[in-house]
Short mmCIF file of C-alpha atoms and ligand atoms in Angstrom, two decimals:
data_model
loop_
_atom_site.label_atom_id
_atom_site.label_comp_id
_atom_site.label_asym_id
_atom_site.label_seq_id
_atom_site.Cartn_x
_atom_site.Cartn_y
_atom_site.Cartn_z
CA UNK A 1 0.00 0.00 0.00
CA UNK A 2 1.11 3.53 -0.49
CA UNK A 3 1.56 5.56 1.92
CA UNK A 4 3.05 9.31 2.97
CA UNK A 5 6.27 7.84 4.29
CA UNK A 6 8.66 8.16 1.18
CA UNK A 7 10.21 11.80 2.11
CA UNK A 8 11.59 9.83 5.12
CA UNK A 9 12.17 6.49 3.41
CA UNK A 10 14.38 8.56 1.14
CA UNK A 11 16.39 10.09 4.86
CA UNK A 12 16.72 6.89 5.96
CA UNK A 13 18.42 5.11 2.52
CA UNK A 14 20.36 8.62 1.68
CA UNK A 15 23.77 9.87 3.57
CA UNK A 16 22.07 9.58 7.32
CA UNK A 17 20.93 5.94 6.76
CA UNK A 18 24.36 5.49 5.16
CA UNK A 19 26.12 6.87 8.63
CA UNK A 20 23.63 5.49 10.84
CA UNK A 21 25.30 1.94 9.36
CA UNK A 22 28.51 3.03 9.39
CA UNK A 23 28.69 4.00 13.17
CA UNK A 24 26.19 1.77 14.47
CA UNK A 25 29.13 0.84 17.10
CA UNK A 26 28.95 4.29 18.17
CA UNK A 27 25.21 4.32 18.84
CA UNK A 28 24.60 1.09 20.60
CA UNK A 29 27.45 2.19 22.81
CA UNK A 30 26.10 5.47 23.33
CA UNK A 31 22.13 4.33 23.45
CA UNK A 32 23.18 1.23 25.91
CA UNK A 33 22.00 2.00 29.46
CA UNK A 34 18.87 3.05 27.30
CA UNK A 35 18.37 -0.33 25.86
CA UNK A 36 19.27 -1.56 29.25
CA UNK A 37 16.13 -0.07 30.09
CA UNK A 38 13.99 -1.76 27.03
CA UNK A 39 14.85 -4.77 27.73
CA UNK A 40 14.51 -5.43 31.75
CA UNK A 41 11.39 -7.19 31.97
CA UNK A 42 10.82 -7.28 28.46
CA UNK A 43 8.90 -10.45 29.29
CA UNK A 44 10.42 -12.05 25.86
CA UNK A 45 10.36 -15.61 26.28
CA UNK A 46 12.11 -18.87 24.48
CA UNK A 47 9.63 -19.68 20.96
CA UNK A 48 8.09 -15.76 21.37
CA UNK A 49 7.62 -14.54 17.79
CA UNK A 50 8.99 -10.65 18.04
CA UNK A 51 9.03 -7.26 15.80
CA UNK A 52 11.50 -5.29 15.97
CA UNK A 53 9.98 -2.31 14.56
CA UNK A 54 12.40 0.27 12.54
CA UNK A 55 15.17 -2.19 13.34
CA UNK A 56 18.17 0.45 11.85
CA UNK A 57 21.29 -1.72 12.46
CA UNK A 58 19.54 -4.52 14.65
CA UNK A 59 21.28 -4.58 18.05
CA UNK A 60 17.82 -5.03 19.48
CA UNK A 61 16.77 -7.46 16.56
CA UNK A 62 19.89 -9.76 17.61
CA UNK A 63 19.02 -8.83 21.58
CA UNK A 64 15.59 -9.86 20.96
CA UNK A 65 16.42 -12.85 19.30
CA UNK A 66 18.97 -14.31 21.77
CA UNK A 67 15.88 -14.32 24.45
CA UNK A 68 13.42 -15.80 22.23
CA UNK A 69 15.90 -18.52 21.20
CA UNK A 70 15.79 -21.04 20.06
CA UNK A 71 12.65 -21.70 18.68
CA UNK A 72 11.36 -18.55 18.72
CA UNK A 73 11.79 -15.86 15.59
CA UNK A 74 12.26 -12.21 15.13
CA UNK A 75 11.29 -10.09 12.19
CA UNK A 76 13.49 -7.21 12.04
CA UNK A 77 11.89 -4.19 9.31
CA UNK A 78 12.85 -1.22 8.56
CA UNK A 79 12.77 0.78 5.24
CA UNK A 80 16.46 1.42 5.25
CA UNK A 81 18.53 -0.78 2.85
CA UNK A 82 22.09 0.82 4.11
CA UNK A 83 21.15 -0.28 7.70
CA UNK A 84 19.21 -3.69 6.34
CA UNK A 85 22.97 -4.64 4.97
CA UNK A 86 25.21 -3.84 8.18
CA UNK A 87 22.16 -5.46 10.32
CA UNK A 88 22.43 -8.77 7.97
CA UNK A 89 26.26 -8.50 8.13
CA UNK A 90 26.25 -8.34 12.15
CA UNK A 91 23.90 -11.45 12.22
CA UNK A 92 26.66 -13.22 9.88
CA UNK A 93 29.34 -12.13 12.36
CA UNK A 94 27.35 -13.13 15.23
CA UNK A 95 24.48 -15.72 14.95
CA UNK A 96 22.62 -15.84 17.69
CA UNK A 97 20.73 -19.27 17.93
CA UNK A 98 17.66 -18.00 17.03
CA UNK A 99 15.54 -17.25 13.00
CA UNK A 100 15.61 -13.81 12.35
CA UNK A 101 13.81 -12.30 8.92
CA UNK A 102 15.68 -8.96 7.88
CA UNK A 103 12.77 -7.20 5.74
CA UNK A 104 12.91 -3.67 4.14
CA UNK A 105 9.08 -3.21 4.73
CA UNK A 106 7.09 -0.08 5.67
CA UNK A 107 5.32 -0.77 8.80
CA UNK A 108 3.36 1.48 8.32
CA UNK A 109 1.14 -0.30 5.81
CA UNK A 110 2.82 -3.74 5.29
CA UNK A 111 1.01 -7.04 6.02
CA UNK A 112 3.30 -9.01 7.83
CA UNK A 113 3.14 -13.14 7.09
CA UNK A 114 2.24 -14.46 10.41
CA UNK A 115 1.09 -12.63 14.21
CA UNK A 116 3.82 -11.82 16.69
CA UNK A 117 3.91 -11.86 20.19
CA UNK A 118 5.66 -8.97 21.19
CA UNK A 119 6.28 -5.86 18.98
CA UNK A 120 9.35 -3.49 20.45
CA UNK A 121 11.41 -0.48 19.20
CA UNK A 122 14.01 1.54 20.29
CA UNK A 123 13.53 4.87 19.18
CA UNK A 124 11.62 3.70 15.51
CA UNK A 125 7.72 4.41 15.78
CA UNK A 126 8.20 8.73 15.69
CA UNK A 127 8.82 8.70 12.01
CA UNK A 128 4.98 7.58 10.31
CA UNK A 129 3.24 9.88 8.13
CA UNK A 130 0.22 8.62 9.18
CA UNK A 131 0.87 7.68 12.79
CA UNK A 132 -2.50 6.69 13.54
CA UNK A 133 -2.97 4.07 10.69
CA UNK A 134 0.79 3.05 11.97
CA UNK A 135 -0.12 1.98 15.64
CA UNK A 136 -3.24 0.15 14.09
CA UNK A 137 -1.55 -1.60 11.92
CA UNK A 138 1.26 -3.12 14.44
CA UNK A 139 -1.65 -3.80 16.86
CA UNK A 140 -2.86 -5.64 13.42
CA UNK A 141 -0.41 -7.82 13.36
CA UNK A 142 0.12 -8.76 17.35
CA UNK A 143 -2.06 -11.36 18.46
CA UNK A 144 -5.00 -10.97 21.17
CA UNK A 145 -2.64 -9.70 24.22
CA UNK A 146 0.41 -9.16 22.56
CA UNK A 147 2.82 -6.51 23.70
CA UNK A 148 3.85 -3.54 22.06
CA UNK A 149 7.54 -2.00 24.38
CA UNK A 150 9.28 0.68 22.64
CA UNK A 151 11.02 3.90 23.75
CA UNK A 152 11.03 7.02 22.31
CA UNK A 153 12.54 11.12 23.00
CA UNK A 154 10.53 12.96 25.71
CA UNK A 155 11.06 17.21 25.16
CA UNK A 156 14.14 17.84 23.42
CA UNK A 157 14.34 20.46 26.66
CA UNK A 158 14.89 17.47 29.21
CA UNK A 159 17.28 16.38 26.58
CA UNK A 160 20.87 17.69 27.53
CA UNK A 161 22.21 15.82 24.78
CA UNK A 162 20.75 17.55 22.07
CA UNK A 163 19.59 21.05 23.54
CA UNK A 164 22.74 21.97 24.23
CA UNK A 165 24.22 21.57 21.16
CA UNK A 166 21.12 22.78 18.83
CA UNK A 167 21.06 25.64 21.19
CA UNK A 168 24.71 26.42 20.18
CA UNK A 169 24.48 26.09 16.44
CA UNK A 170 21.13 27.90 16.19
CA UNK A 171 22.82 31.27 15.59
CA UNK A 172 24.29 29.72 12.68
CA UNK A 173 21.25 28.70 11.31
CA UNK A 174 18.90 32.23 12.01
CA UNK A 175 16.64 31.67 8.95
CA UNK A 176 15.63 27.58 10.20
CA UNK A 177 11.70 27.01 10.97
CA UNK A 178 10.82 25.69 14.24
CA UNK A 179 9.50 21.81 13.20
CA UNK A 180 6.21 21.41 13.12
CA UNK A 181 5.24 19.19 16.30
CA UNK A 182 3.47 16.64 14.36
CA UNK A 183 5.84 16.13 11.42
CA UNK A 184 7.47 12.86 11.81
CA UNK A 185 10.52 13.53 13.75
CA UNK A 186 12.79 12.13 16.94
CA UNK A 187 10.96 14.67 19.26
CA UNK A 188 6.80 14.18 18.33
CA UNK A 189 5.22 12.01 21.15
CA UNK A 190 7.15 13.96 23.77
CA UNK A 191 3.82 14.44 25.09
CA UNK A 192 1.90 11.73 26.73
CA UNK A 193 -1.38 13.39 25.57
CA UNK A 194 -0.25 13.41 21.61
CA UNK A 195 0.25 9.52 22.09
CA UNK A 196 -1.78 7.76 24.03
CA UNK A 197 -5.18 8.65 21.79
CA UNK A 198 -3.16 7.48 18.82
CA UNK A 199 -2.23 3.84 20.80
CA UNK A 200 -5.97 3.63 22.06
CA UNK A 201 -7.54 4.93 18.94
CA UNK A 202 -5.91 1.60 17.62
CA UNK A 203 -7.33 -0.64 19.78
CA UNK A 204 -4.09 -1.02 22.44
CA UNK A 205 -4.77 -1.25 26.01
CA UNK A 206 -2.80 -1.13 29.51
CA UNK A 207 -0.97 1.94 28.20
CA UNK A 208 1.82 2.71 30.81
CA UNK A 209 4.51 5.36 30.38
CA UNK A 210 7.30 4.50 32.13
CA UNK A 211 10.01 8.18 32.43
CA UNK A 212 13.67 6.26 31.40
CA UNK A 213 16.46 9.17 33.22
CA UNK A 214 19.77 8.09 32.10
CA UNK A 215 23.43 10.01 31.75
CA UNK A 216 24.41 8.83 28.05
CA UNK A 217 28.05 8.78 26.91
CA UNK A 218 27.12 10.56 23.92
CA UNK A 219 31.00 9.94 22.32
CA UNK A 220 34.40 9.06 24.03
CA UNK A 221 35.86 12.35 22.47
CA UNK A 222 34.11 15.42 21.82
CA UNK A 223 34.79 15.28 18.14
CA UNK A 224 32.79 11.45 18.19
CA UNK A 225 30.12 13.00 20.31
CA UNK A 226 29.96 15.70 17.63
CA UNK A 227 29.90 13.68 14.94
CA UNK A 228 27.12 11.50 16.75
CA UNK A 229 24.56 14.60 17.44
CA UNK A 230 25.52 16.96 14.25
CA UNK A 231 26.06 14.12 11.27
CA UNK A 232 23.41 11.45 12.61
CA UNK A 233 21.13 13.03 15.22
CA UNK A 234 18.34 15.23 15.63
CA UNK A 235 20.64 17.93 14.48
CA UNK A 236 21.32 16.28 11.07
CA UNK A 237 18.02 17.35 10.02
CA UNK A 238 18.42 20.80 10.54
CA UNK A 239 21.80 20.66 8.45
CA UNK A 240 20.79 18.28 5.62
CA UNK A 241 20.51 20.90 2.91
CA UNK A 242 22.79 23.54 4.04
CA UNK A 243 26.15 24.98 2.19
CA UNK A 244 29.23 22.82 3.36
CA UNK A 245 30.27 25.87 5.05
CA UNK A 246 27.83 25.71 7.31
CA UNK A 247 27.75 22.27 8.03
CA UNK A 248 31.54 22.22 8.85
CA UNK A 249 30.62 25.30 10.70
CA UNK A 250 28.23 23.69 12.95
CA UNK A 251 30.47 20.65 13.67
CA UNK A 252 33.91 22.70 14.59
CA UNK A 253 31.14 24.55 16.89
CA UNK A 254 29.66 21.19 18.55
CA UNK A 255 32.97 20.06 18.92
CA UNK A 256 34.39 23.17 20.96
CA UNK A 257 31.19 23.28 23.12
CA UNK A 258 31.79 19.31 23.77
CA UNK A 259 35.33 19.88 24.83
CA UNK A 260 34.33 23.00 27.06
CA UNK A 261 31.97 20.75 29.11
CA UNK A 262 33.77 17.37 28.86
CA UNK A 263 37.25 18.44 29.42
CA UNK A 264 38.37 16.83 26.37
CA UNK A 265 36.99 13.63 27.83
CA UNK A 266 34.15 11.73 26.92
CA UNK A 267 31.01 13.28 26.93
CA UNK A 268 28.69 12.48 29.08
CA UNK A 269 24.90 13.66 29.17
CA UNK A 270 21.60 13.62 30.29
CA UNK A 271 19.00 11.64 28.07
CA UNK A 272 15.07 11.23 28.73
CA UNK A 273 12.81 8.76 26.92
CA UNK A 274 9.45 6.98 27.72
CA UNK A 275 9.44 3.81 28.06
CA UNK A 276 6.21 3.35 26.29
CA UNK A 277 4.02 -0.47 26.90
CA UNK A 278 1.18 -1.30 25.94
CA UNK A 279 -1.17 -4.68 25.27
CA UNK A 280 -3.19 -5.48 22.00
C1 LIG B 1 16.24 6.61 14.99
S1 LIG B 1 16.43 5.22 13.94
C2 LIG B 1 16.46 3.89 15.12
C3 LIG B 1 17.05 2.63 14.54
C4 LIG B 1 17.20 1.46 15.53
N1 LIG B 1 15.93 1.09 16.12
C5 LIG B 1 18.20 1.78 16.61
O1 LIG B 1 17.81 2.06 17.75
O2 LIG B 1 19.41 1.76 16.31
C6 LIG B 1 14.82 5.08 13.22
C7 LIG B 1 14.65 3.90 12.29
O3 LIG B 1 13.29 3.81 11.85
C8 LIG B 1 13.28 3.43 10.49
N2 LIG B 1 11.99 3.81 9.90
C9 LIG B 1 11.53 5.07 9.64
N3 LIG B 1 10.29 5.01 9.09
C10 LIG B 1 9.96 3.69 8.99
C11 LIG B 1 8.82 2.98 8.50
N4 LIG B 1 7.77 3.63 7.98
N5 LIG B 1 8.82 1.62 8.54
C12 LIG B 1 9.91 0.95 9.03
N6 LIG B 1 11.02 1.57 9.52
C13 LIG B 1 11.04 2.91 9.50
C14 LIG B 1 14.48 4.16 9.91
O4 LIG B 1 14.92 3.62 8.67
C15 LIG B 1 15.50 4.00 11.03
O5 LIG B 1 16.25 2.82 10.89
#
């Protein structure tokens, strides 16, 4: 089915998705204790059927599929080809004991081939045109109490990590538009109240929002944590189209703001999510 999703299919498979693969050491180190957080009490069991929902690189595919092992099976989908490749190379590196199904698939829209069990994310439901038709269409394909687990950005203001260094490049950029709260984007169910009618409009159930408060090594230098927030963050976005100069720019000021806070050390901090459950 067609749907509204292709100005973001074409983010993910263009230079972002291409450094989103590239570094996806980088971002499961830096997005661990988060994970951490994802998957205590996931409640995944041995022969659970799982989606992994926007899988990107597929840390929590291959997560997800050690704890269903080994009869269970996890469908990892994601609209990203770059990150499809690097996830399907990490599984080749190191099988975990479980079936896993790598599928470039909108989930928007797409009719998966059999019910799962659990569907998770970390940080891969904010990016649906049509967010409402999304959420129906995972609880679609869960079967009667299944559980949807996923975590996504609360305000970027509780954010550290990425406030700080938009609010630094900002005067570099005075002609950007604030984002529109809705559009897809990292930062859209910040609010409780803009998701949970869009997770009970779809028929979900026991919605609990767990606040996730962790200190996140954002990079081991400040030119890594730089490259992290300005070249693959929320902060890519706001320099996709922008002269060179600018970009470089933005990056040589990220990096100086890093190293003022950090020391020249890593950089550590703070990060707030929901940890979002629900049951179909
Ligand atoms: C912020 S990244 C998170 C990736 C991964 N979950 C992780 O934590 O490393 C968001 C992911 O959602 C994927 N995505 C965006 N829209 C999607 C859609 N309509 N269907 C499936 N995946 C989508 C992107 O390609 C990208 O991999």
């Amino acid at each position: 089915m067609e749907t509204g999703n292709q100005p973001q299919i074409d983010y993910w498979n263009g230079e972002v998705g291409q450094r989103w693969a590239e570094h996806r050491g980088a971002l499961d180190a830096a997005f661990a204790p988060l994970t951490q957080a994802l998957f205590a009490a996931s409640g995944l069991a041995p022969g659970d059927r799982v989606l992994d929902i926007g899988c990107g690189a597929g840390e929590t595919t291959l997560l997800a599929a050690r704890q269903v092992a080994p009869s269970g099976r996890v469908t990892g989908a994601d609209v990203s080809e770059p990150l499809l490749d690097a996830a399907r190379a990490r599984e080749a590196a190191e099988p975990v004991g479980a079936a896993i199904e790598w599928l470039k698939a909108d989930v928007q829209s797409h009719a998966f081939e059999a019910r799962f069990d659990h569907a998770l994310s970390r940080f891969g439901v904010m990016f649906f045109d049509d967010s409402a038709a999304a959420f129906a269409n995972i609880r679609a394909n869960l079967v009667e109490g299944g559980r949807l687990r996923f975590l996504c950005w609360r305000a970027m203001a509780e954010n550290p990590w990425v406030a700080l260094p938009r609010a630094a490049v900002m005067p570099l950029l005075p002609d950007s538009e604030a984002p529109s709260p809705d559009a897809p984007g990292p930062f859209r169910f910040a609010l409780r109240e803009t998701l949970r009618p869009l997770l009970e409009g779809a028929g979900f159930r026991d919605i609990v929002f767990e606040p996730v408060n962790r200190t996140m090594r954002v990079g081991r230098t400040p030119e890594e944590a730089a490259g992290f927030v300005v070249t693959r963050g929320p902060i890519a976005r706001l320099l996709r189209e922008r002269d060179p100069a600018v970009q470089e720019a933005a990056l040589r000021t990220v990096v100086d703001l890093f190293a003022k806070l950090s020391g020249g050390g890593p950089v550590e901090l703070g990060a707030a999510c929901w940890l979002v459950s629900a049951r179909a």
